[in-house]
Coordinates of C-alpha atoms and ligand atoms in Angstrom, one line a residue:
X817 CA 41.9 213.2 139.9
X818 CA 45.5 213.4 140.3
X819 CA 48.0 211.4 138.6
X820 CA 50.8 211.3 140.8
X821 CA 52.0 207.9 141.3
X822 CA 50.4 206.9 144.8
X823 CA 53.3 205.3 147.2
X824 CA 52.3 201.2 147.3
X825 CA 50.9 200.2 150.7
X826 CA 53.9 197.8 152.2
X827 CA 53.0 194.0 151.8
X828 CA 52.6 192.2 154.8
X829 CA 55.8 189.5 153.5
X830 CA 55.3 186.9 156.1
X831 CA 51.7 186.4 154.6
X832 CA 50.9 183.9 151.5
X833 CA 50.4 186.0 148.4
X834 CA 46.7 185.9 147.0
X835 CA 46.6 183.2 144.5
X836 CA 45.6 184.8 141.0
X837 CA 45.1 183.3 137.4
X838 CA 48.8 183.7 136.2
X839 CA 49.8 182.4 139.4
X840 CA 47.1 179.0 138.6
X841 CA 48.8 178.5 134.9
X842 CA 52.2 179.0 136.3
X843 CA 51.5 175.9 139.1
X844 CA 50.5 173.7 135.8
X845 CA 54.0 174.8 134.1
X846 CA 56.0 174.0 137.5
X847 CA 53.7 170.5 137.7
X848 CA 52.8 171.9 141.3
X849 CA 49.2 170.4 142.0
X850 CA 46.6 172.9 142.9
X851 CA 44.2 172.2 145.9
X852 CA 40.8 173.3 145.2
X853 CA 37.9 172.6 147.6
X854 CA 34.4 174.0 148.4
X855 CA 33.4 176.1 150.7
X856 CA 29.9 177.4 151.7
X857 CA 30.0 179.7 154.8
X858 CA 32.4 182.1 156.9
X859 CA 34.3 179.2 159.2
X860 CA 34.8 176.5 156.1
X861 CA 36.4 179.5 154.2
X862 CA 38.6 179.9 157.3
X863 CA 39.4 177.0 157.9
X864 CA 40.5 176.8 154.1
X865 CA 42.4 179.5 154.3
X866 CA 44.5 178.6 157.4
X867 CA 45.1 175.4 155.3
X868 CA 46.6 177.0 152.4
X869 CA 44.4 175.8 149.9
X870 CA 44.8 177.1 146.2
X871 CA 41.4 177.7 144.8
X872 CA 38.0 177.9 147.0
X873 CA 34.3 176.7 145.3
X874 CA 31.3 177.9 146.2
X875 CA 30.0 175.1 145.0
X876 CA 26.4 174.4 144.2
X877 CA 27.0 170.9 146.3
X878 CA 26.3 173.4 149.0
X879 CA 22.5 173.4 147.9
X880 CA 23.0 169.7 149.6
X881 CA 25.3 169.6 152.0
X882 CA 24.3 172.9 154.0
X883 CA 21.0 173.7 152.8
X884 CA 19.5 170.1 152.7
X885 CA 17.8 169.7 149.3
X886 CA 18.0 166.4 147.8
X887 CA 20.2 167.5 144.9
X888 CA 22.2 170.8 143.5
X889 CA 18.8 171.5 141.1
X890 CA 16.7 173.6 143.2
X891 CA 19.1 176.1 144.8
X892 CA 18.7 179.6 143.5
X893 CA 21.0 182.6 142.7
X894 CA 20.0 184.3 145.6
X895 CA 20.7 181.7 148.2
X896 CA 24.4 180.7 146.2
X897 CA 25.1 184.7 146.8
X898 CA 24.2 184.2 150.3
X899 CA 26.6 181.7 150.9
X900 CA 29.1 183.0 148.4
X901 CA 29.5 186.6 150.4
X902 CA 30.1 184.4 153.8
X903 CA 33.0 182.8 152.1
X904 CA 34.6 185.9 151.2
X905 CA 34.6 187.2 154.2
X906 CA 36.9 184.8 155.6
X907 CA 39.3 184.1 152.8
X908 CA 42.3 186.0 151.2
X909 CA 44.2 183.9 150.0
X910 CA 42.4 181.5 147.4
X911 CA 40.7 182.0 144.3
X912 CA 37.0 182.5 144.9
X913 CA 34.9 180.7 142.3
X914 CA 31.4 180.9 142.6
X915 CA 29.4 178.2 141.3
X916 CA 26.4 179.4 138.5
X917 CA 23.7 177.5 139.6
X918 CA 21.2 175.5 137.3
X919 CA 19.0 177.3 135.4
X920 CA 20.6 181.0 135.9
X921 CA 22.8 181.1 132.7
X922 CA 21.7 178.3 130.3
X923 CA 18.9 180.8 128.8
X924 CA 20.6 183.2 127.3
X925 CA 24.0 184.8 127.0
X926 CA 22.6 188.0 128.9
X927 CA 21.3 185.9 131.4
X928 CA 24.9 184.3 132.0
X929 CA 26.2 187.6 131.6
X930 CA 24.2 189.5 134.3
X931 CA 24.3 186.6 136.6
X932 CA 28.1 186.1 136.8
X933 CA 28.4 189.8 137.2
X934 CA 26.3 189.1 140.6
X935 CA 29.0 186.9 141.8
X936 CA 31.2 189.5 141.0
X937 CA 29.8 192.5 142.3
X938 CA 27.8 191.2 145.4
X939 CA 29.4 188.2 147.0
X940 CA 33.2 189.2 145.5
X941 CA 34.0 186.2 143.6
X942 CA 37.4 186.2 141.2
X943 CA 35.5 183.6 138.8
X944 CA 32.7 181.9 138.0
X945 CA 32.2 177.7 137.4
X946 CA 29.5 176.6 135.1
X947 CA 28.7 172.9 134.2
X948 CA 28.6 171.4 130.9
X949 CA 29.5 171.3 126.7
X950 CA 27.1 172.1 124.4
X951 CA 25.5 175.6 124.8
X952 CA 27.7 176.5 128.0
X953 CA 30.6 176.8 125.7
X954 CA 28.8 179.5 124.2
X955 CA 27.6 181.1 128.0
X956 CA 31.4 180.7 128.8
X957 CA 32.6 182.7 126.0
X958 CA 30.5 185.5 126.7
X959 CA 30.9 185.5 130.5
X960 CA 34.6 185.5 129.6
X961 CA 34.3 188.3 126.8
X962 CA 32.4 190.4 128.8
X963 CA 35.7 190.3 132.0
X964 CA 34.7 187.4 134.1
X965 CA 37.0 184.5 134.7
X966 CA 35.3 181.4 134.0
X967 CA 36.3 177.7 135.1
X968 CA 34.7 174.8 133.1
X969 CA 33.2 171.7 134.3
X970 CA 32.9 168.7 132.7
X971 CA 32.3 164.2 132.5
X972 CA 29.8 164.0 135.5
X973 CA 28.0 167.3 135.7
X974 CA 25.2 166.9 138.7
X975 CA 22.8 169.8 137.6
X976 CA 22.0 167.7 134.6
X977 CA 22.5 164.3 135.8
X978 CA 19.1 162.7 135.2
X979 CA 20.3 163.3 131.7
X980 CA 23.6 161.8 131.7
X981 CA 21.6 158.7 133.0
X982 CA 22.6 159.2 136.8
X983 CA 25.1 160.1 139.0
X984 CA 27.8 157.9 137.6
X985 CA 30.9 158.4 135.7
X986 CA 31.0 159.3 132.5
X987 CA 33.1 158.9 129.9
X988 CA 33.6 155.1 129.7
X989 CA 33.0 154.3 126.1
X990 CA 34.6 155.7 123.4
X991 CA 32.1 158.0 122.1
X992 CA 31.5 159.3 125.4
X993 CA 35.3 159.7 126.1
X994 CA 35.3 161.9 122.9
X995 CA 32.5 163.7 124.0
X996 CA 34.0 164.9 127.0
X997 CA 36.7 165.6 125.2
X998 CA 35.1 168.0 122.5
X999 CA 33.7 169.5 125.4
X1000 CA 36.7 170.2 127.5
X1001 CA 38.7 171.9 124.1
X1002 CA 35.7 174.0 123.5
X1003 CA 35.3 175.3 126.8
X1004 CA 39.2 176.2 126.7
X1005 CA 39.0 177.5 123.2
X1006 CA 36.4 179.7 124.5
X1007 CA 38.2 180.9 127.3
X1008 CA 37.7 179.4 130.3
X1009 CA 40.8 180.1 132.3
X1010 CA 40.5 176.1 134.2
X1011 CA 38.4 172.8 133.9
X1012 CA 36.9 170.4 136.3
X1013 CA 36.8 166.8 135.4
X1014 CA 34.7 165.1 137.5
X1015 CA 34.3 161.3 137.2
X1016 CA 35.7 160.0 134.4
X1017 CA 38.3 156.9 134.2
X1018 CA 41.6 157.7 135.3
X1019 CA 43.1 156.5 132.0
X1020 CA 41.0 159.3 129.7
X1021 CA 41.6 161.9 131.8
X1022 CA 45.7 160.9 131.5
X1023 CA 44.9 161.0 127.3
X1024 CA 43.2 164.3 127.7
X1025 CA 45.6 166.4 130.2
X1026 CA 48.2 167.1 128.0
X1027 CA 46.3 168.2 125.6
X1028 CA 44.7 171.0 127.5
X1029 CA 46.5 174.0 127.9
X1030 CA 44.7 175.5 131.2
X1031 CA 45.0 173.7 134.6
X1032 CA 42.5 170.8 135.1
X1033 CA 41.0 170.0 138.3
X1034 CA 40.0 166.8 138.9
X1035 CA 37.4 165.0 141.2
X1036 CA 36.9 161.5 140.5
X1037 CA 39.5 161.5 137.9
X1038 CA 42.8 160.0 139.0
X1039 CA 45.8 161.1 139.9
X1040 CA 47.2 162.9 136.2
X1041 CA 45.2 166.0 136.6
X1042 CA 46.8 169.5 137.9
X1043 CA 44.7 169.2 140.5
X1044 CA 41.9 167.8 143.0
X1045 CA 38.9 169.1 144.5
X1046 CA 37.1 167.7 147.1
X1047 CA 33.6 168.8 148.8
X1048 CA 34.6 170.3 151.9
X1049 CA 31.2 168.3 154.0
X1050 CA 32.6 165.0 151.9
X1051 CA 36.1 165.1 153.1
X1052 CA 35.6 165.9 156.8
X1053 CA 32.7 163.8 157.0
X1054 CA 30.1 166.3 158.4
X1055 CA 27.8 165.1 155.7
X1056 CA 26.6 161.4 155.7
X1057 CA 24.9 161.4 152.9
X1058 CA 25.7 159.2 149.8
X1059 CA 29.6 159.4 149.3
X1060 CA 31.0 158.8 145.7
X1061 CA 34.2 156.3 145.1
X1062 CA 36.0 158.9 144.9
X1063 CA 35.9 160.6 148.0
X1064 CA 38.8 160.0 150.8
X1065 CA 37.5 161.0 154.2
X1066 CA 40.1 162.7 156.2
X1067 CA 38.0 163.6 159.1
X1068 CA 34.7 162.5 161.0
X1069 CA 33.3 165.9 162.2
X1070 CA 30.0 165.3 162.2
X1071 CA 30.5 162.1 164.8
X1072 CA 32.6 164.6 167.0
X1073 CA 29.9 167.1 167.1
X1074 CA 27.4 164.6 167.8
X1075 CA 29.6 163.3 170.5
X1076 CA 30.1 166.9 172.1
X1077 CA 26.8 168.0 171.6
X1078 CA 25.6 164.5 173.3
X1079 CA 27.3 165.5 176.3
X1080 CA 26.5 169.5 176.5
X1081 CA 22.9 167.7 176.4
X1082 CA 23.8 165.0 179.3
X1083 CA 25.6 167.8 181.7
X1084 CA 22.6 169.9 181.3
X1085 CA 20.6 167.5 182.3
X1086 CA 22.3 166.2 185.2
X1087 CA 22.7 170.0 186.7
X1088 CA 26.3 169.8 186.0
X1089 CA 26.7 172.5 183.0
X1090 CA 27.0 175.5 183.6
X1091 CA 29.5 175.5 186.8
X1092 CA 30.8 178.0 189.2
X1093 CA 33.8 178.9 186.3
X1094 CA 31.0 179.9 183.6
X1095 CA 28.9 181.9 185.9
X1096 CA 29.0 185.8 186.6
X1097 CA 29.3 187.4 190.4
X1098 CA 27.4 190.4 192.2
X1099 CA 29.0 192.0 195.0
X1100 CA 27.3 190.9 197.9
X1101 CA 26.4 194.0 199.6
X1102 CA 24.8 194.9 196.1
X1103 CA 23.3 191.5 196.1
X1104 CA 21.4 192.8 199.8
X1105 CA 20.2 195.5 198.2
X1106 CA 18.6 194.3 195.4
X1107 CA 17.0 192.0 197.5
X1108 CA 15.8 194.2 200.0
X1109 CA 14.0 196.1 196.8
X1110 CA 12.8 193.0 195.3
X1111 CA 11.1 192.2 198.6
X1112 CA 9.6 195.6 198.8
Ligands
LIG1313 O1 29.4 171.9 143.4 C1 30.5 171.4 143.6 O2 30.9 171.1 144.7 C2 31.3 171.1 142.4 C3 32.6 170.3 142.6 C4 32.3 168.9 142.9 C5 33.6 170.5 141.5 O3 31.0 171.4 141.3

């Protein structure tokens, strides 16, 4: 191998520069909010990227909103690297996160281990996002130790809901406020390079900020974090499933496609789809012969 300096490929200047760790912390310094949403296939992470998002989350919201199961519980590994791999092949520009879905780190720290390295090495993720206090901190620490960017994720954490008593917010006594709390400094002493906050009162999340060093994300948590995340489906409305407070709509996809689908269906029927512009010609002499041999 040689060790002659290699001349750096030119940088394309007119392009956004890929959005890195340093680059995340820097944003929090500046008090520049960050724009994080999910994505879960090849045209959401384009359209994300033409958007000049910050971050991009695989999230395991995906198990609902594009694979149809009635919560984030049952998706697998296998089908998060599916959909993680699609997303990276249309985006440049964000931070990837993949989300670890429930039940393929909480067993062990090899298990966290081998299953953010997944992320990693099959469906190109920057970072990993796992949810929770308790034994995560100590999942997080060693995904981190072992070279793997890890976001936190804490308040309302949907893989363990029926736990936490729901899907509500959290955080709304004392004790629970504290809680969160305890959680979100252990996850940053462990490591984890960013934090979600996802429904808690505006007013705790203001108390807690500031006292977190790494840039906190917030969905459901007012308007004092570093910045929001919002599920891609959620804020387009192509999923009209049950939408949280928190969610603004800024879109109504899924009506549009319905509408334009609705009427695809209604020309087809009427004969009036496809027309002369969508159709394909023959030469007319060709078309003689190849009738006189079909009639033979
Ligand atoms: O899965 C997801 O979409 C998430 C966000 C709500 C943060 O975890």
């Amino acid at each position: 191998m040689s060790h002659i300096p290699q001349t750096p490929v030119p940088q394309d200047l007119s392009r956004p520069l890929p959005m890195t760790l340093p680059r995340l912390q820097e944003k929090k310094r500046l008090g520049e909010p960050i724009v994080m949403v999910t994505a879960y296939d090849y045209p959401s992470a384009q359209v994300a990227e033409e958007a000049g998002v910050d971050v991009v989350l695989v999230g395991d919201s995906g198990a609902m909103t594009v694979l149809g199961y009635p919560s984030t519980v049952p998706v697998s590994t296998d089908e998060m690297l599916m959909l993680a791999a699609a997303v990276r092949r249309g985006l440049t520009t964000p931070l990837l996160v993949g989300d670890l879905p429930f039940g393929s780190y909480e067993g062990s720290d090899e298990q966290a281990i081998a299953t953010a390295q997944r992320f990693i090495k099959e469906a190109g993720c920057d970072a990993v996002k796992l949810e929770r206090g308790g034994t995560s901190v100590k999942r997080a620490r060693a995904i981190v130790d072992s070279g793997i960017p890890v976001m936190g994720h804490v308040g309302l954490t949907p893989q363990t809901a029926t736990a936490l008593g729901g899907h509500k917010a959290q955080g709304r006594t004392a004790d629970r406020a504290i809680e969160v709390a305890r959680d979100a400094l252990a996850l940053q002493e462990a490591g984890c390079f960013s934090i979600v906050f996802e429904a808690i009162p505006a007013a705790v999340a203001e108390e807690l900020v500031p006292k977190l060093d790494i840039p906190v994300i917030g969905i459901g948590a007012g308007p004092s974090t570093d910045g929001q995340v919002l599920v891609f489906h959620d804020l387009l409305g192509i999923y009209d499933g049950h939408v949280a407070r928190f969610v603004k709509r800024y879109s109504e996809i899924k009506a549009q496609m319905v509408a334009g689908l609705a009427e695809y269906a209604d020309d087809v029927r009427r004969h009036a789809f496809p027309g002369p512009e969508h159709t394909y010609t023959i030469d007319e002499q060709e078309l003689e012969h190849f009738r006189a041999a079909l009639s033979r």
